[in-house]
Amino acid sequence: MAKLKLTYFDFHGGRGEPARLALSIGGIAFEDDRVPTSDWERRKGDTPFGALPVLEVDGQIVAQSNAINRYVGKLADLYPSDPWQAALCDEAMEAVEDITNKIAATLFLPEEQKKAQRKALVDGPIPFYLTRLQQRLEARGSRYFAANRLSVADLKVFVWIRHLRSGALDHVPTDLPDRVAPELVEHYKRVNNDPRVKAYYAKHGVAG
Ligand SMILES: N[C@@H](CCC(=O)N[C@@H](CS)C(=O)NCC(=O)O)C(=O)O
């Protein structure tokens, strides 16, 4: 088995979290390298695109969260082998990337600008992605995004919905997903209640 090291920031969320979950669910040993923000400037130059997550596989590095998700998904049996189902899995993951990029662009703005831009996101793009993802989920039977079973797409959407509902994003109402995309919230709860996901967070002392 290859020696794996997954490097991401030291919190339970974000672009690195689906891969951490997938590897843990798959019972695949990996070094969980969590970078304190105080170390980031020093380490940034060692990454292919100046960003995290990165995955080291037997000493070789791959970047880009969805490339990592597909790779670990294959190792953990959480990525569809059927090409069409794999495309559906990718679609959901890339949609989350699209909206994540828009939200990330507001992270370090001065307060007034942040407030205005977050309000614009709450009035348009966030509900748009929530409702469209919900529609795609419904089109697949409402339980999972691909192949009728848990995949890295479900983990990525789950992490995004959890972030929205957590209150960590100022000026984004925590009940927004519940109001505009209740089926997506049911999906979030389905993933959250998956015994493998529960076991992961219990191990890390995080309330589900
Ligand atoms: N397209 C990249 C985006 C990576 C990215 O922007 N990562 C953020 C954390 S989620 C980061 O490293 N930010 C720190 C920085 O850019 O200096 C991916 O999907 O991995």
GROMACS .gro file of C-alpha atoms and ligand atoms in nm:
model
  228
    1MET     CA    1   0.000   0.000   0.000
    2ALA     CA    2   0.128   0.347  -0.088
    3LYS     CA    3   0.235   0.576   0.195
    4LEU     CA    4  -0.009   0.868   0.211
    5LYS     CA    5   0.019   1.211   0.371
    6LEU     CA    6  -0.275   1.451   0.341
    7THR     CA    7  -0.191   1.811   0.421
    8TYR     CA    8  -0.459   2.069   0.499
    9PHE     CA    9  -0.539   2.341   0.749
   10ASP     CA   10  -0.613   2.246   1.109
   11PHE     CA   11  -0.991   2.261   1.120
   12HIS     CA   12  -1.277   2.019   1.057
   13GLY     CA   13  -1.402   2.148   0.724
   14GLY     CA   14  -1.298   2.304   0.396
   15ARG     CA   15  -1.153   2.157   0.083
   16GLY     CA   16  -0.940   1.899   0.266
   17GLU     CA   17  -1.216   1.752   0.480
   18PRO     CA   18  -1.383   1.522   0.220
   19ALA     CA   19  -1.052   1.343   0.158
   20ARG     CA   20  -0.986   1.304   0.531
   21LEU     CA   21  -1.333   1.155   0.568
   22ALA     CA   22  -1.298   0.929   0.264
   23LEU     CA   23  -0.962   0.785   0.375
   24SER     CA   24  -1.094   0.728   0.727
   25ILE     CA   25  -1.415   0.565   0.603
   26GLY     CA   26  -1.209   0.340   0.374
   27GLY     CA   27  -0.988   0.236   0.664
   28ILE     CA   28  -0.684   0.360   0.472
   29ALA     CA   29  -0.387   0.462   0.682
   30PHE     CA   30  -0.262   0.816   0.616
   31GLU     CA   31  -0.065   1.086   0.789
   32ASP     CA   32  -0.312   1.361   0.879
   33ASP     CA   33  -0.086   1.663   0.843
   34ARG     CA   34  -0.269   1.967   0.982
   35VAL     CA   35  -0.102   2.300   0.913
   36PRO     CA   36  -0.148   2.574   1.174
   37THR     CA   37  -0.217   2.905   0.997
   38SER     CA   38   0.096   3.046   1.163
   39ASP     CA   39   0.305   2.794   0.960
   40TRP     CA   40   0.134   2.854   0.628
   41GLU     CA   41   0.351   3.130   0.480
   42ARG     CA   42   0.660   2.915   0.544
   43ARG     CA   43   0.505   2.607   0.379
   44LYS     CA   44   0.308   2.767   0.096
   45GLY     CA   45   0.606   2.764  -0.143
   46ASP     CA   46   0.639   2.386  -0.110
   47THR     CA   47   0.294   2.327  -0.266
   48PRO     CA   48   0.238   2.300  -0.645
   49PHE     CA   49  -0.013   2.589  -0.665
   50GLY     CA   50   0.048   2.774  -0.338
   51ALA     CA   51  -0.264   2.624  -0.183
   52LEU     CA   52  -0.398   2.331   0.021
   53PRO     CA   53  -0.499   2.050   0.025
   54VAL     CA   54  -0.212   1.846  -0.114
   55LEU     CA   55  -0.167   1.471  -0.100
   56GLU     CA   56   0.171   1.302  -0.091
   57VAL     CA   57   0.177   0.949  -0.231
   58ASP     CA   58   0.504   0.764  -0.177
   59GLY     CA   59   0.687   1.098  -0.178
   60GLN     CA   60   0.511   1.244  -0.486
   61ILE     CA   61   0.268   1.533  -0.449
   62VAL     CA   62  -0.071   1.592  -0.610
   63ALA     CA   63  -0.273   1.912  -0.556
   64GLN     CA   64  -0.631   2.026  -0.632
   65SER     CA   65  -0.900   1.906  -0.395
   66ASN     CA   66  -1.117   1.728  -0.649
   67ALA     CA   67  -0.821   1.544  -0.804
   68ILE     CA   68  -0.739   1.429  -0.451
   69ASN     CA   69  -1.103   1.339  -0.382
   70ARG     CA   70  -1.120   1.123  -0.695
   71TYR     CA   71  -0.793   0.951  -0.611
   72VAL     CA   72  -0.879   0.874  -0.249
   73GLY     CA   73  -1.236   0.794  -0.353
   74LYS     CA   74  -1.100   0.518  -0.577
   75LEU     CA   75  -0.881   0.385  -0.296
   76ALA     CA   76  -1.170   0.393  -0.047
   77ASP     CA   77  -1.440   0.259  -0.282
   78LEU     CA   78  -1.618   0.593  -0.262
   79TYR     CA   79  -1.591   0.685  -0.632
   80PRO     CA   80  -1.814   0.519  -0.895
   81SER     CA   81  -1.647   0.277  -1.136
   82ASP     CA   82  -1.919   0.335  -1.397
   83PRO     CA   83  -1.809   0.631  -1.620
   84TRP     CA   84  -2.152   0.798  -1.624
   85GLN     CA   85  -2.195   0.771  -1.247
   86ALA     CA   86  -1.838   0.902  -1.208
   87ALA     CA   87  -1.934   1.206  -1.421
   88LEU     CA   88  -2.235   1.272  -1.196
   89CYS     CA   89  -2.010   1.247  -0.891
   90ASP     CA   90  -1.767   1.496  -1.052
   91GLU     CA   91  -2.051   1.732  -1.145
   92ALA     CA   92  -2.159   1.774  -0.783
   93MET     CA   93  -1.801   1.818  -0.662
   94GLU     CA   94  -1.725   2.084  -0.927
   95ALA     CA   95  -2.048   2.269  -0.846
   96VAL     CA   96  -1.939   2.292  -0.483
   97GLU     CA   97  -1.602   2.423  -0.604
   98ASP     CA   98  -1.776   2.696  -0.808
   99ILE     CA   99  -1.968   2.832  -0.512
  100THR     CA  100  -1.675   2.778  -0.273
  101ASN     CA  101  -1.463   3.003  -0.495
  102LYS     CA  102  -1.725   3.279  -0.478
  103ILE     CA  103  -1.750   3.255  -0.100
  104ALA     CA  104  -1.372   3.232  -0.055
  105ALA     CA  105  -1.332   3.561  -0.245
  106THR     CA  106  -1.509   3.737   0.046
  107LEU     CA  107  -1.305   3.584   0.329
  108PHE     CA  108  -1.044   3.855   0.379
  109LEU     CA  109  -1.236   4.166   0.271
  110PRO     CA  110  -1.272   4.471   0.498
  111GLU     CA  111  -1.588   4.436   0.707
  112GLU     CA  112  -1.820   4.667   0.509
  113GLN     CA  113  -1.725   4.513   0.174
  114LYS     CA  114  -1.754   4.166   0.318
  115LYS     CA  115  -2.103   4.242   0.444
  116ALA     CA  116  -2.215   4.380   0.106
  117GLN     CA  117  -2.065   4.094  -0.094
  118ARG     CA  118  -2.199   3.826   0.142
  119LYS     CA  119  -2.545   3.984   0.114
  120ALA     CA  120  -2.516   3.965  -0.265
  121LEU     CA  121  -2.419   3.596  -0.236
  122VAL     CA  122  -2.715   3.528  -0.005
  123ASP     CA  123  -2.947   3.702  -0.251
  124GLY     CA  124  -2.827   3.505  -0.553
  125PRO     CA  125  -2.545   3.255  -0.595
  126ILE     CA  126  -2.578   3.060  -0.268
  127PRO     CA  127  -2.954   2.985  -0.308
  128PHE     CA  128  -2.889   2.917  -0.677
  129TYR     CA  129  -2.631   2.648  -0.603
  130LEU     CA  130  -2.838   2.508  -0.318
  131THR     CA  131  -3.151   2.468  -0.531
  132ARG     CA  132  -2.963   2.339  -0.835
  133LEU     CA  133  -2.773   2.083  -0.630
  134GLN     CA  134  -3.102   1.979  -0.473
  135GLN     CA  135  -3.251   1.933  -0.821
  136ARG     CA  136  -2.958   1.717  -0.926
  137LEU     CA  137  -2.996   1.509  -0.609
  138GLU     CA  138  -3.369   1.465  -0.677
  139ALA     CA  139  -3.292   1.356  -1.033
  140ARG     CA  140  -3.076   1.076  -0.888
  141GLY     CA  141  -3.346   0.954  -0.648
  142SER     CA  142  -3.287   1.199  -0.358
  143ARG     CA  143  -3.051   0.984  -0.152
  144TYR     CA  144  -2.704   1.016  -0.302
  145PHE     CA  145  -2.548   1.214  -0.587
  146ALA     CA  146  -2.419   0.913  -0.782
  147ALA     CA  147  -2.453   0.537  -0.808
  148ASN     CA  148  -2.717   0.521  -0.532
  149ARG     CA  149  -2.459   0.508  -0.259
  150LEU     CA  150  -2.218   0.722  -0.062
  151SER     CA  151  -1.939   0.877  -0.270
  152VAL     CA  152  -1.689   1.159  -0.236
  153ALA     CA  153  -1.953   1.388  -0.395
  154ASP     CA  154  -2.182   1.332  -0.096
  155LEU     CA  155  -1.895   1.404   0.141
  156LYS     CA  156  -1.809   1.729  -0.039
  157VAL     CA  157  -2.169   1.855  -0.044
  158PHE     CA  158  -2.209   1.749   0.320
  159VAL     CA  159  -1.902   1.953   0.425
  160TRP     CA  160  -2.036   2.260   0.240
  161ILE     CA  161  -2.385   2.240   0.392
  162ARG     CA  162  -2.238   2.189   0.738
  163HIS     CA  163  -2.026   2.501   0.692
  164LEU     CA  164  -2.327   2.709   0.581
  165ARG     CA  165  -2.534   2.592   0.879
  166SER     CA  166  -2.250   2.635   1.130
  167GLY     CA  167  -2.263   3.013   1.166
  168ALA     CA  168  -1.895   3.041   1.073
  169LEU     CA  169  -1.981   3.263   0.777
  170ASP     CA  170  -2.080   3.609   0.898
  171HIS     CA  171  -2.382   3.761   0.719
  172VAL     CA  172  -2.497   3.423   0.585
  173PRO     CA  173  -2.812   3.312   0.774
  174THR     CA  174  -2.760   2.963   0.917
  175ASP     CA  175  -3.113   2.857   0.817
  176LEU     CA  176  -3.061   2.940   0.449
  177PRO     CA  177  -3.011   2.575   0.337
  178ASP     CA  178  -3.315   2.463   0.542
  179ARG     CA  179  -3.532   2.734   0.385
  180VAL     CA  180  -3.433   2.693   0.022
  181ALA     CA  181  -3.314   2.333  -0.012
  182PRO     CA  182  -3.475   2.106   0.253
  183GLU     CA  183  -3.393   1.788   0.060
  184LEU     CA  184  -3.029   1.886   0.055
  185VAL     CA  185  -3.049   1.928   0.432
  186GLU     CA  186  -3.202   1.578   0.455
  187HIS     CA  187  -2.905   1.458   0.250
  188TYR     CA  188  -2.669   1.639   0.490
  189LYS     CA  189  -2.838   1.460   0.782
  190ARG     CA  190  -2.819   1.126   0.599
  191VAL     CA  191  -2.442   1.164   0.558
  192ASN     CA  192  -2.398   1.301   0.910
  193ASN     CA  193  -2.583   0.998   1.050
  194ASP     CA  194  -2.385   0.748   0.845
  195PRO     CA  195  -2.215   0.535   1.113
  196ARG     CA  196  -1.879   0.570   0.934
  197VAL     CA  197  -1.904   0.950   0.939
  198LYS     CA  198  -2.025   0.948   1.299
  199ALA     CA  199  -1.730   0.729   1.398
  200TYR     CA  200  -1.487   0.970   1.231
  201TYR     CA  201  -1.616   1.274   1.420
  202ALA     CA  202  -1.647   1.082   1.747
  203LYS     CA  203  -1.279   0.989   1.711
  204HIS     CA  204  -1.193   1.357   1.666
  205GLY     CA  205  -1.419   1.470   1.950
  206VAL     CA  206  -1.643   1.675   1.718
  207ALA     CA  207  -2.017   1.688   1.793
  208GLY     CA  208  -2.229   1.560   1.499
  209LIG     N1  209  -0.860   2.484  -0.664
  209LIG     C1  210  -0.791   2.453  -0.540
  209LIG     C2  211  -0.813   2.570  -0.445
  209LIG     C3  212  -0.726   2.554  -0.322
  209LIG     C4  213  -0.742   2.669  -0.223
  209LIG     O1  214  -0.772   2.784  -0.258
  209LIG     N2  215  -0.718   2.635  -0.095
  209LIG     C5  216  -0.726   2.732   0.011
  209LIG     C6  217  -0.781   2.664   0.136
  209LIG     S1  218  -0.940   2.591   0.110
  209LIG     C7  219  -0.587   2.781   0.045
  209LIG     O2  220  -0.491   2.709   0.038
  209LIG     N3  221  -0.577   2.909   0.087
  209LIG     C8  222  -0.454   2.967   0.132
  209LIG     C9  223  -0.384   3.049   0.029
  209LIG     O3  224  -0.433   3.056  -0.087
  209LIG     O4  225  -0.279   3.105   0.062
  209LIG    C10  226  -0.840   2.322  -0.484
  209LIG     O5  227  -0.953   2.282  -0.516
  209LIG     O6  228  -0.766   2.258  -0.407
   0.00000   0.00000   0.00000
